[in-house]
Coordinates of C-alpha atoms and ligand atoms in Angstrom, one line a residue:
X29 CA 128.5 94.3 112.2
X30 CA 130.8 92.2 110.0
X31 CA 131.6 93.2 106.4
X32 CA 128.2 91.8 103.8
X33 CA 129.8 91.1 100.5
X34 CA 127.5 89.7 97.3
X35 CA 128.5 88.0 94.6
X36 CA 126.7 89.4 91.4
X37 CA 127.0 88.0 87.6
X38 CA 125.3 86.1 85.0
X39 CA 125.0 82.1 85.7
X40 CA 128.1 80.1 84.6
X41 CA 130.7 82.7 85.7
X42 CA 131.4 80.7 88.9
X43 CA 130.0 82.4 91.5
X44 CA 128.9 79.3 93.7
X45 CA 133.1 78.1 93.2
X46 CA 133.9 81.2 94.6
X47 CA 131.7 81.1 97.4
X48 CA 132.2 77.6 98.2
X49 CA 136.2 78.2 98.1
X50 CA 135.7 81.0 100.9
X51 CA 132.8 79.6 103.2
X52 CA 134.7 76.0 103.0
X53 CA 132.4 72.7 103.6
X54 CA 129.8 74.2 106.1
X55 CA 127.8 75.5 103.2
X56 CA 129.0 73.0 100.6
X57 CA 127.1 70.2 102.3
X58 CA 123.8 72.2 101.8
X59 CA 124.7 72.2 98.4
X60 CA 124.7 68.2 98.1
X61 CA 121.2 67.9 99.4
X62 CA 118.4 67.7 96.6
X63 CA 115.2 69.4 96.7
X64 CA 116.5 72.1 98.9
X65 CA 115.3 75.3 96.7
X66 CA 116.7 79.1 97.4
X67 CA 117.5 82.4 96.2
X68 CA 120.6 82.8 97.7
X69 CA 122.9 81.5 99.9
X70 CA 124.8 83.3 102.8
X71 CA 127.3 81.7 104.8
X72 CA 130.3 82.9 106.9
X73 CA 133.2 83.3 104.9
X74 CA 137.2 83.4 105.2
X75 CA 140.1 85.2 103.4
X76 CA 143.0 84.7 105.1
X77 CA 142.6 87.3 108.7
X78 CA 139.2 88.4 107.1
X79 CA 136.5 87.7 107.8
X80 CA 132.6 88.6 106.5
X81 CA 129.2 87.4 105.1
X82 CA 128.6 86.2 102.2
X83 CA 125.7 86.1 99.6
X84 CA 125.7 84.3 96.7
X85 CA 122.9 85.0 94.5
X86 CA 123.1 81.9 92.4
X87 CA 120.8 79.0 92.7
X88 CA 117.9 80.1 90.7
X89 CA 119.3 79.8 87.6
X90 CA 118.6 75.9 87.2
X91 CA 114.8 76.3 88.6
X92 CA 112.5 76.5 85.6
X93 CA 109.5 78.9 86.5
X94 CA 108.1 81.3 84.5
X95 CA 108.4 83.7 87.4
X96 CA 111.9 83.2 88.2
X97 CA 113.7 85.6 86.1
X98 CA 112.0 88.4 88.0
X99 CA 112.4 87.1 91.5
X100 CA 116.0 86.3 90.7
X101 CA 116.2 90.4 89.6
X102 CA 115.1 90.5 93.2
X103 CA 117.0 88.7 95.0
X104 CA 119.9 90.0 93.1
X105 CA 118.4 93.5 93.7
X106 CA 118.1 92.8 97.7
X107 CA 121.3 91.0 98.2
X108 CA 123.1 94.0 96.4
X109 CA 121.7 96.5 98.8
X110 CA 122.5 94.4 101.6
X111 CA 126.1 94.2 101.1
X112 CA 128.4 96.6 101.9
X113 CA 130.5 95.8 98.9
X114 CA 129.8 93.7 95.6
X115 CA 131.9 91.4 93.8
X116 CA 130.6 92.0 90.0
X117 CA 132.1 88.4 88.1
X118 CA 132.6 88.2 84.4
X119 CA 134.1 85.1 82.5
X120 CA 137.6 86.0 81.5
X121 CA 137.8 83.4 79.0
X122 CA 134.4 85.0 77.3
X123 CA 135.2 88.4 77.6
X124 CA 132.7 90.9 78.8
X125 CA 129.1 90.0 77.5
X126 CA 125.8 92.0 76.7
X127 CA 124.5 90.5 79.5
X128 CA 127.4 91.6 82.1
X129 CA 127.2 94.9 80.6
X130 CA 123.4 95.2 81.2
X131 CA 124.2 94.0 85.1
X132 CA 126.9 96.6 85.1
X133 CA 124.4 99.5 84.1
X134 CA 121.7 98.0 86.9
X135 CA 124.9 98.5 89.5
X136 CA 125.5 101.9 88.5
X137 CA 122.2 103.1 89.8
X138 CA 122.8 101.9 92.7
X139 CA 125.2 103.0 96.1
X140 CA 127.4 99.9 97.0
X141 CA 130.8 99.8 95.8
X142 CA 131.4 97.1 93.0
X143 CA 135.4 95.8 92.6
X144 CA 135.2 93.4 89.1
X145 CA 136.3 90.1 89.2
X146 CA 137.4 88.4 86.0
X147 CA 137.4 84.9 86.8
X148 CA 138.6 81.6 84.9
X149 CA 142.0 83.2 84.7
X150 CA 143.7 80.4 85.0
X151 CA 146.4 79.9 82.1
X152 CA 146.8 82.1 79.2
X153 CA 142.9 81.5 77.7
X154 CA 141.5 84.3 80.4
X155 CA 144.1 87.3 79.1
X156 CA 142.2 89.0 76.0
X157 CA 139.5 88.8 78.3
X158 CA 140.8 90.2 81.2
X159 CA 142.2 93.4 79.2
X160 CA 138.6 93.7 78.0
X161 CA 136.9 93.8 80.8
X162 CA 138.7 97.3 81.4
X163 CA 136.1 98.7 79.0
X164 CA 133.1 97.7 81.4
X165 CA 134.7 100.9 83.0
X166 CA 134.4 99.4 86.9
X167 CA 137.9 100.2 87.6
X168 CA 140.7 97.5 87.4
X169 CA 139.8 94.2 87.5
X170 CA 140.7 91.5 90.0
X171 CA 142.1 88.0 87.7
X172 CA 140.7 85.4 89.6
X173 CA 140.4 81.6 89.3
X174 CA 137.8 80.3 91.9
X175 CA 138.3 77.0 90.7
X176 CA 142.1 76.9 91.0
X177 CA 142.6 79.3 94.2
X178 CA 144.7 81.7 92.1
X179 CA 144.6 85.5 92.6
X180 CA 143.0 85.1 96.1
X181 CA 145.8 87.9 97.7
X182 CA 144.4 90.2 95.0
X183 CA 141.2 89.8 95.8
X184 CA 141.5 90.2 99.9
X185 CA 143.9 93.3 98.9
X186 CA 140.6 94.7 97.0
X187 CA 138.4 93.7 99.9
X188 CA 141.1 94.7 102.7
X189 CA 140.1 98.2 102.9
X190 CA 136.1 98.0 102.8
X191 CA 136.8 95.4 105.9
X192 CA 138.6 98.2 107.7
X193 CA 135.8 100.6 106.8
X194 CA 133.7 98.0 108.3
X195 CA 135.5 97.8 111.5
X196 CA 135.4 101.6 112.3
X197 CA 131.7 101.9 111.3
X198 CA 130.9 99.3 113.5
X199 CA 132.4 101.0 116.8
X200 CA 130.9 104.1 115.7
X201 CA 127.6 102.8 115.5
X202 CA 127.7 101.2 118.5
X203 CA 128.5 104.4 120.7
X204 CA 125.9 106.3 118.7
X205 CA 123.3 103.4 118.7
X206 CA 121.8 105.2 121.6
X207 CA 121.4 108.6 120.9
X208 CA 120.5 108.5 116.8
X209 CA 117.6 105.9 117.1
X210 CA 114.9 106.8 114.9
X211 CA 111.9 107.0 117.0
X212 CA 108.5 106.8 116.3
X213 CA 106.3 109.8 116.6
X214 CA 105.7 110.1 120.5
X215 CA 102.0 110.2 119.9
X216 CA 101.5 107.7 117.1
X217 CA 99.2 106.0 119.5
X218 CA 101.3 102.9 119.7
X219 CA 98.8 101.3 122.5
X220 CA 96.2 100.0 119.9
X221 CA 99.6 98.4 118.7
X222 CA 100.7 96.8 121.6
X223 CA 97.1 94.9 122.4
X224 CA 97.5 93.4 119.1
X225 CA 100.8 92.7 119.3
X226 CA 100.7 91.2 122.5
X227 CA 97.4 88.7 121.2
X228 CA 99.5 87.1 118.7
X229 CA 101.6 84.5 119.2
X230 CA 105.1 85.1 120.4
X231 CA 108.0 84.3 118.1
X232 CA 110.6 82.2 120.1
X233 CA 113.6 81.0 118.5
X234 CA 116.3 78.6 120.0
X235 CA 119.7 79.4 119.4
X236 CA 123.2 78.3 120.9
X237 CA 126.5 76.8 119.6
X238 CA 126.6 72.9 117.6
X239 CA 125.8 70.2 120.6
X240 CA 124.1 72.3 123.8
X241 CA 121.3 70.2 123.4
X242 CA 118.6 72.2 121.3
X243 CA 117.1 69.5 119.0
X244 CA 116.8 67.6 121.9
X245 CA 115.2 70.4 123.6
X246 CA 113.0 71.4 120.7
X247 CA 112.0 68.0 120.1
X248 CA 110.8 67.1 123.8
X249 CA 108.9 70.9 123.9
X250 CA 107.4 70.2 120.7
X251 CA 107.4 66.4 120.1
X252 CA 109.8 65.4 117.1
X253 CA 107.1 65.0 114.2
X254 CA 105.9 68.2 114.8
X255 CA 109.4 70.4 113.5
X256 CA 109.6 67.4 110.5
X257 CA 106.5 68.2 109.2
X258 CA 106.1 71.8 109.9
X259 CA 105.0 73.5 106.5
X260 CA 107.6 73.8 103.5
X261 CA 109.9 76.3 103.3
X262 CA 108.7 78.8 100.0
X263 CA 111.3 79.6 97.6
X264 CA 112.1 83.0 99.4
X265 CA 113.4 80.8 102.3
X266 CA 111.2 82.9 104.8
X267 CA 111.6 81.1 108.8
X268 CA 108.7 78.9 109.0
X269 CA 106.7 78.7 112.0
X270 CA 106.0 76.1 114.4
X271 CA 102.7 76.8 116.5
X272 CA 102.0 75.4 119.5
X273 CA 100.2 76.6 122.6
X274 CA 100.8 76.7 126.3
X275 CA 98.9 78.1 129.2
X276 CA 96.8 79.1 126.5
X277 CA 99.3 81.7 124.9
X278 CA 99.7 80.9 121.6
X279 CA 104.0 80.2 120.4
X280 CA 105.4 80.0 117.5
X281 CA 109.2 78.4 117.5
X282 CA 110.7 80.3 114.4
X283 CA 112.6 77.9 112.4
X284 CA 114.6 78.8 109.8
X285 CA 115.0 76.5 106.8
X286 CA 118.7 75.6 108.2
X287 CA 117.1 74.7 111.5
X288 CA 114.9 72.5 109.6
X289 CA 117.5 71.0 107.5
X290 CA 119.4 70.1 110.6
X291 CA 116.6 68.4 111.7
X292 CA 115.9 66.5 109.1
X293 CA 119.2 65.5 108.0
X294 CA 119.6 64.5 112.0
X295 CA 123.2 65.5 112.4
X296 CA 124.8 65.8 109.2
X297 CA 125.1 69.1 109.3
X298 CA 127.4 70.4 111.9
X299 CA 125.5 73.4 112.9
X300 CA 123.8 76.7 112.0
X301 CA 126.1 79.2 110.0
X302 CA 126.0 82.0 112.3
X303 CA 124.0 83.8 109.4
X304 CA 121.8 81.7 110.4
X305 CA 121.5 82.4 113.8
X306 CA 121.2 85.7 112.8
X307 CA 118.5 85.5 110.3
X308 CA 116.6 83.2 113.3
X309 CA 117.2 86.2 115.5
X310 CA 116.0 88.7 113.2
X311 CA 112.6 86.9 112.8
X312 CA 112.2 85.8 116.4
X313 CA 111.0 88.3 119.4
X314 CA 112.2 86.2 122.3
X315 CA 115.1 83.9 122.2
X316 CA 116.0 81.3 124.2
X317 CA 120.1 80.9 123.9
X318 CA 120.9 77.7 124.8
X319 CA 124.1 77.1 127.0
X320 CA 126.2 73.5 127.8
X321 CA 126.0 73.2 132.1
X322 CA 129.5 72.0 131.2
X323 CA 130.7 75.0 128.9
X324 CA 129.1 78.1 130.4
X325 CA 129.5 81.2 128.2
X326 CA 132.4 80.6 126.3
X327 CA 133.5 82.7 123.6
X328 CA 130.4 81.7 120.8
X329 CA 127.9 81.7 123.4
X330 CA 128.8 85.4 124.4
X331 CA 128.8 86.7 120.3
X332 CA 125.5 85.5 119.8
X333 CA 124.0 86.7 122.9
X334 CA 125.5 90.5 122.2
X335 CA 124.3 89.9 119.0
X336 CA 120.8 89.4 120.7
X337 CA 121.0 92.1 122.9
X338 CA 122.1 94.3 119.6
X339 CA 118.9 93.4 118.1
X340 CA 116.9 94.3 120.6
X341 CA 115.3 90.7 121.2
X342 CA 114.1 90.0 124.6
X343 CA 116.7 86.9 126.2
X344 CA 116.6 83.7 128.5
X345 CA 119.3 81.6 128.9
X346 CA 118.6 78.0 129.3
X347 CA 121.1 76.2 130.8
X348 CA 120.7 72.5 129.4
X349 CA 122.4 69.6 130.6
X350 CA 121.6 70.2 134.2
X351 CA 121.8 66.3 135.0
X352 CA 125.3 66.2 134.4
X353 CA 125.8 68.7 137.4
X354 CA 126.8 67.9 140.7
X355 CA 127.4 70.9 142.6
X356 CA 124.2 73.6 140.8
X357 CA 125.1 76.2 143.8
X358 CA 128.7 76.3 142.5
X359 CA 127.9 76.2 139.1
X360 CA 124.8 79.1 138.8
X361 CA 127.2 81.4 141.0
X362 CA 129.8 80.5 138.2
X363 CA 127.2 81.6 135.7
X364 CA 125.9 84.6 137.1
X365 CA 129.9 86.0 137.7
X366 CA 130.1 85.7 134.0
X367 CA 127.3 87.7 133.2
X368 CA 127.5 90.1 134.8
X369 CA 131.3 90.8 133.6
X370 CA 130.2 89.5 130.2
X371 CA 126.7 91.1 129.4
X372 CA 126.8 93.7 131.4
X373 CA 124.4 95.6 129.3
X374 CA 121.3 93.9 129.9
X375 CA 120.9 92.9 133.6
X376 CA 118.6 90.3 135.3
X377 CA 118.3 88.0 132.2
X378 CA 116.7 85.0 133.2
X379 CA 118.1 81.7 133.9
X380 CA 116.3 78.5 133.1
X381 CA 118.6 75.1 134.6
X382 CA 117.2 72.3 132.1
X383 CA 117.5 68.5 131.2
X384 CA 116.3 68.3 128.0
X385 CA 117.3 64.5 128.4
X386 CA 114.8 64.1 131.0
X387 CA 112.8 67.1 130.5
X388 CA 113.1 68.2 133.6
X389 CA 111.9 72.3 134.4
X390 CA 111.4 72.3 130.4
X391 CA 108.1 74.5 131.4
X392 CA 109.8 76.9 133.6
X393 CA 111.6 77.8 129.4
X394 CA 107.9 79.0 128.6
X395 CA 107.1 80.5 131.5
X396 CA 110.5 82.7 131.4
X397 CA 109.7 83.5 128.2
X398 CA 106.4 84.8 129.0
X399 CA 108.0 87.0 131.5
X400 CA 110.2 88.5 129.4
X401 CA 107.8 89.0 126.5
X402 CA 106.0 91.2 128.9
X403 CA 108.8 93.3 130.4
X404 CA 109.6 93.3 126.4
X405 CA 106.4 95.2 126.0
X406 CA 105.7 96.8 128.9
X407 CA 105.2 100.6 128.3
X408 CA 105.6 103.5 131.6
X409 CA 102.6 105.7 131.6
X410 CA 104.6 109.5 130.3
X411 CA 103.4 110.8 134.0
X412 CA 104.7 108.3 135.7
X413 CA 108.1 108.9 134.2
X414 CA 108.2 112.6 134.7
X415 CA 107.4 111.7 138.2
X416 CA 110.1 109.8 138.6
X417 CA 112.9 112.1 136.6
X418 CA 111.8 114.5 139.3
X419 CA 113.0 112.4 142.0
X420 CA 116.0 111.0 139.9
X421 CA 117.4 114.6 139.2
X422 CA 116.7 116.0 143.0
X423 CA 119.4 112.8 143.7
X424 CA 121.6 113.2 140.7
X425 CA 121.9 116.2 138.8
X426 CA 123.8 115.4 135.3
X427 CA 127.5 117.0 135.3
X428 CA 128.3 120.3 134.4
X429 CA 129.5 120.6 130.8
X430 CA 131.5 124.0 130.1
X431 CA 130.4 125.6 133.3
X432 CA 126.4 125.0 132.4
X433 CA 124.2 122.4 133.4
X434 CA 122.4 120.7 130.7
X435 CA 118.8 120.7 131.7
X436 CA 116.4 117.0 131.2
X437 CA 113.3 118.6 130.9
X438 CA 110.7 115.8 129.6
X439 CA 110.9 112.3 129.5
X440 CA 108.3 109.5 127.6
X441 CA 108.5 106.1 126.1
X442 CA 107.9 106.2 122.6
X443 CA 108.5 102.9 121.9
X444 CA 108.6 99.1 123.4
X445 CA 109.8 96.0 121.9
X446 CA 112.4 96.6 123.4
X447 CA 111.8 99.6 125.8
X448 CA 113.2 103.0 124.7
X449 CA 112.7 105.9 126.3
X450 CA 113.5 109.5 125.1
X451 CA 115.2 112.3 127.1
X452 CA 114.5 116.2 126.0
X453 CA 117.5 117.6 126.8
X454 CA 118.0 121.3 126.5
X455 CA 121.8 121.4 125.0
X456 CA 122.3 120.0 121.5
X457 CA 125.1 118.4 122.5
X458 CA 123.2 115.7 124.9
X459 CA 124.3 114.3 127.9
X460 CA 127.8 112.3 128.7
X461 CA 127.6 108.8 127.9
X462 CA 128.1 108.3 131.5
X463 CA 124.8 109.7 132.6
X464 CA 123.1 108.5 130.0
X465 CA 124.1 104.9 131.5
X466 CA 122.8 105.8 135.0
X467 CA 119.8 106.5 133.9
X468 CA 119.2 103.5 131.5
X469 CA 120.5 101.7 134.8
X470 CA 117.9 103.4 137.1
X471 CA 115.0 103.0 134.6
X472 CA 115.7 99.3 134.6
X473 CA 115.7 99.4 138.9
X474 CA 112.8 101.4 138.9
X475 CA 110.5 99.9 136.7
X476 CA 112.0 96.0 136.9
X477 CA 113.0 96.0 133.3
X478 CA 114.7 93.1 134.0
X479 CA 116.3 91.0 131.3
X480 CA 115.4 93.4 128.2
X481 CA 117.6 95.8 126.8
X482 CA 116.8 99.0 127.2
X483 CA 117.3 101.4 124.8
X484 CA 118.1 105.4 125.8
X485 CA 118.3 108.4 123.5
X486 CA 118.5 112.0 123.8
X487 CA 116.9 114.4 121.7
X488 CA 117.6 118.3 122.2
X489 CA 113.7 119.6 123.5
X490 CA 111.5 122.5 122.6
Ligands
GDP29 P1 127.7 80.4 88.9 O1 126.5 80.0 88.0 O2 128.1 81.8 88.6 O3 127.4 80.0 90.3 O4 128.9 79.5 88.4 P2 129.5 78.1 89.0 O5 130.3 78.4 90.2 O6 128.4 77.1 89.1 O7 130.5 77.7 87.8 C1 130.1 77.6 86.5 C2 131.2 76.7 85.8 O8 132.4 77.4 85.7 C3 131.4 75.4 86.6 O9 131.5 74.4 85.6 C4 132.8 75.7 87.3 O10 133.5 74.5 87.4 C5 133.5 76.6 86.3 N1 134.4 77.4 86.9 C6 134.3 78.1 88.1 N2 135.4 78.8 88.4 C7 136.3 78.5 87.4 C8 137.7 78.9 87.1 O11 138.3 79.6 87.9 N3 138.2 78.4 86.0 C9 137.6 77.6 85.1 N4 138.2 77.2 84.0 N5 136.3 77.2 85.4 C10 135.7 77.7 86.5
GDP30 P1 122.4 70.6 119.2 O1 123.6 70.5 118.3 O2 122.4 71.8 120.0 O3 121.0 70.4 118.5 O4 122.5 69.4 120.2 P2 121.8 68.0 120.2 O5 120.3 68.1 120.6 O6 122.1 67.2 119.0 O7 122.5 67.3 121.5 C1 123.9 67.1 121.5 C2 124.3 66.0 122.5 O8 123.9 66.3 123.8 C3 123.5 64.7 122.2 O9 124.4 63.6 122.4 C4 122.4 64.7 123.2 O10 121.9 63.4 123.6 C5 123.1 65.4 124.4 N1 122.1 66.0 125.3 C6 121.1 66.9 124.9 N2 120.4 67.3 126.0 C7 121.0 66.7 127.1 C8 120.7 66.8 128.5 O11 119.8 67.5 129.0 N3 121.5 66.1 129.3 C9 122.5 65.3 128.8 N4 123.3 64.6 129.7 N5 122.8 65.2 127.5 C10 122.1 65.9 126.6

């Protein structure tokens, strides 16, 4: 979890200049094509050693449409909550306006931290306004000019500290990821869910660093005219859905509008942001990271598969570029060292070894994919499990903790997608992180949750 920040203002205070100043070109280029319509923008942005998301909530302002003012509330609105922090601009060289004060009443409703920005403070014409923008009574304001690069070290000072806040969350989340999950009421009677769940069609996304090969690949699976006349993107920039069908399961590759773009464009632009990998992640159930035979898991292939994993999305690596390899023994032992030091967490993910140049195994992808999707969903019958935490505790009894022995009396699966299972512990306090590993390990043995992550949490039992 990186730090979200939002721009907010009126139009015309220079919001886009600032974001394109601290996302650099990758976004920019976007910016230069016509016709492409959205709400917002997001992109991966840089301040010096910080780094975080972006979202600029400009955009809308030169679309005529009745409708728009409301949506763009909305946007604004969703953006806002979204981020962590906001960046509230004003024009220095106007002075506060009606109109910023009326945004600056909307933010004080609302949770997230604001930190003012006057910008166009470049030369003398910004000071009056600067000085009154004290009376908008958000604190002191950073002098900015986004145009000219001045008073960037003010503004990562006033960003510094909700980065470190960030950080720390992050870490703690991650250890308590598996105990706090909300769950689901055990008998919600999720099964109706699952049968109509597992009828429709699966989303599969294609991810991977700039130049693995995945228009190629997506192209050959689909055939090229397919993803460049897949329907048009709507003005809330939802993923759009490519359906196709294959041993007569119906698939739909989620695209998102930068995947389409990319398409389209053929090349021009480098890559997806990796908010846009994310957002493809987020829409997607099983995803299909791409990898260069030549380049196994280096550093960018790793972050976005934790950040799969994370998400809960099912996984299958598809190792593309297979042609150009001479000795496959050598390299798949190479791979498989790698995961297992690398992504540990989720054992047995499934390896596809593809040419998308000469389509060779291309259907093994879809196949691996179905297997996953059903491991994804695959629920253990409650007596089943209770059968089986009999026999796990007769071998391995968890430790003692102050002298007692923290009893597991029950076990179920709430939830699937991905599995999570629910211990009833009888101390508050739950059960060292270590034993909740082993058993996360030994459901996955037990009941071949292969390639899945697995989700464990402990809830103190009646
Ligand atoms: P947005 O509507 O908030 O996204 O504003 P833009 O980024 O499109 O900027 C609106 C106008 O203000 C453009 O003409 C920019 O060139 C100009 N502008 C942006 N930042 C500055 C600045 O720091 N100083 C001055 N003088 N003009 C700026
Ligand atoms: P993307 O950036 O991940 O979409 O990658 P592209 O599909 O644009 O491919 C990047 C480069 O790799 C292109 O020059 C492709 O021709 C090449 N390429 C893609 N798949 C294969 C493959 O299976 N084998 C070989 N040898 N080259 C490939």
């Amino acid at each position: 979890m990186t730090l979200t920040v939002a721009i907010i203002g009126r139009p015309n205070v220079g919001k886009s200049t600032l974001f394109n100043r601290l996302v650099g070109k990758r976004v920019a280029i976007v910016d230069d094509m016509p016709g492409v319509t959205r709400d917002r923008r997001e992109g991966d942005a840089t301040l010096s050693d910080l780094s975080f998301r972006i979202i600029d909530t400009a955009g809308l302002e030169n679309v005529h449409d009745s409708s728009l003012e409301s949506r763009m509330r909305e946007q604004t609105e969703a953006a806002f909550l979204e981020a962590d922090v906001a960046l509230m601009m004003i024009d220095a060289r106007t002075g506060p306006t009606p109109v910023d004060e009326h945004f600056v009443q909307w933010l004080r409703r609302h949770k997230t931290p604001v930190i003012l920005v006057a910008n166009k403070c470049e030369g003398a014409a910004g000071q009056s306004g600067l000085l009154e923008s004290y009376a908008l009574g958000l604190g002191e304001p950073v002098p900015l000019s986004a145009e000219h690069g001045q008073g960037l070290v003010d503004l990562y000072n006033a960003l510094r500290p909700y980065a470190d806040l960030a950080k720390e969350q992050a870490s703690w989340k991650r250890k308590q990821q598996q105990r706090t999950e909300i769950l689901p009421n055990v008998d919600s009677g999720e099964e109706g869910d699952d049968d109509r769940i597992l009828n429709r069609p699966i989303q599969l996304a294609v991810v991977g660093r700039p130049n693995v090969g995945k228009s190629t690949l997506i192209n050959k699976l689909l055939g090229s005219e397919r993803l460049l006349t897949g329907p048009e993107a709507g003005i809330t920039r939802d993923a759009i859905m490519v359906p196709w069908t294959y041993k007569e399961r119906e698939f739909n590759l989620v695209d998102t509008a930068g995947l389409r773009r990319r398409a389209n464009v053929s090349g021009k632009i480098e890559a997806l942001s990796g908010a846009e990998t994310r957002r493809t992640i987020d829409f997607s159930q099983v995803v299909a990271l791409v990898l260069d035979a030549n380049d196994m898991l280096e550093k960018q292939d790793l972050t976005i598969a934790r950040n799969i994993i994370e998400e809960g999305r099912a996984l299958i690596i598809v190792v593309n570029k297979w042609d150009l390899i001479t000795n496959s023994k050598e390299a798949l032992n190479k791979l498989h060292d790698r995961m297992q030091t690398s992504l540990p967490q989720v054992r047995g993910i499934p390896v596809v070894t593809v040419s998308a140049k000469t389509g060779k195994n291309l259907d093994k992808i879809l196949d691996a994919v179905l297997d996953v999707f059903e491991v994804w969903n695959r629920r253990v019958p409650t007596a089943k499990l209770n059968r089986w935490l009999e026999h796990i505790l007769e071998h391995h009894q968890p430790p003692l903790i102050s002298g007692r022995r923290i009893k597991i009396k029950y076990i179920t699966q709430p939830k699937t997608r991905p599995p999570t299972f629910a211990l009833f512990v009888s101390h508050a306090k739950g059960l060292p992180e270590s034993y909740v590993r082993y058993m996360s390990n030994a459901l996955r043995e037990d009941f071949e949750l292969w390639g899945v992550p697995l989700r464990v949490v402990v809830r103190k039992g009646k």
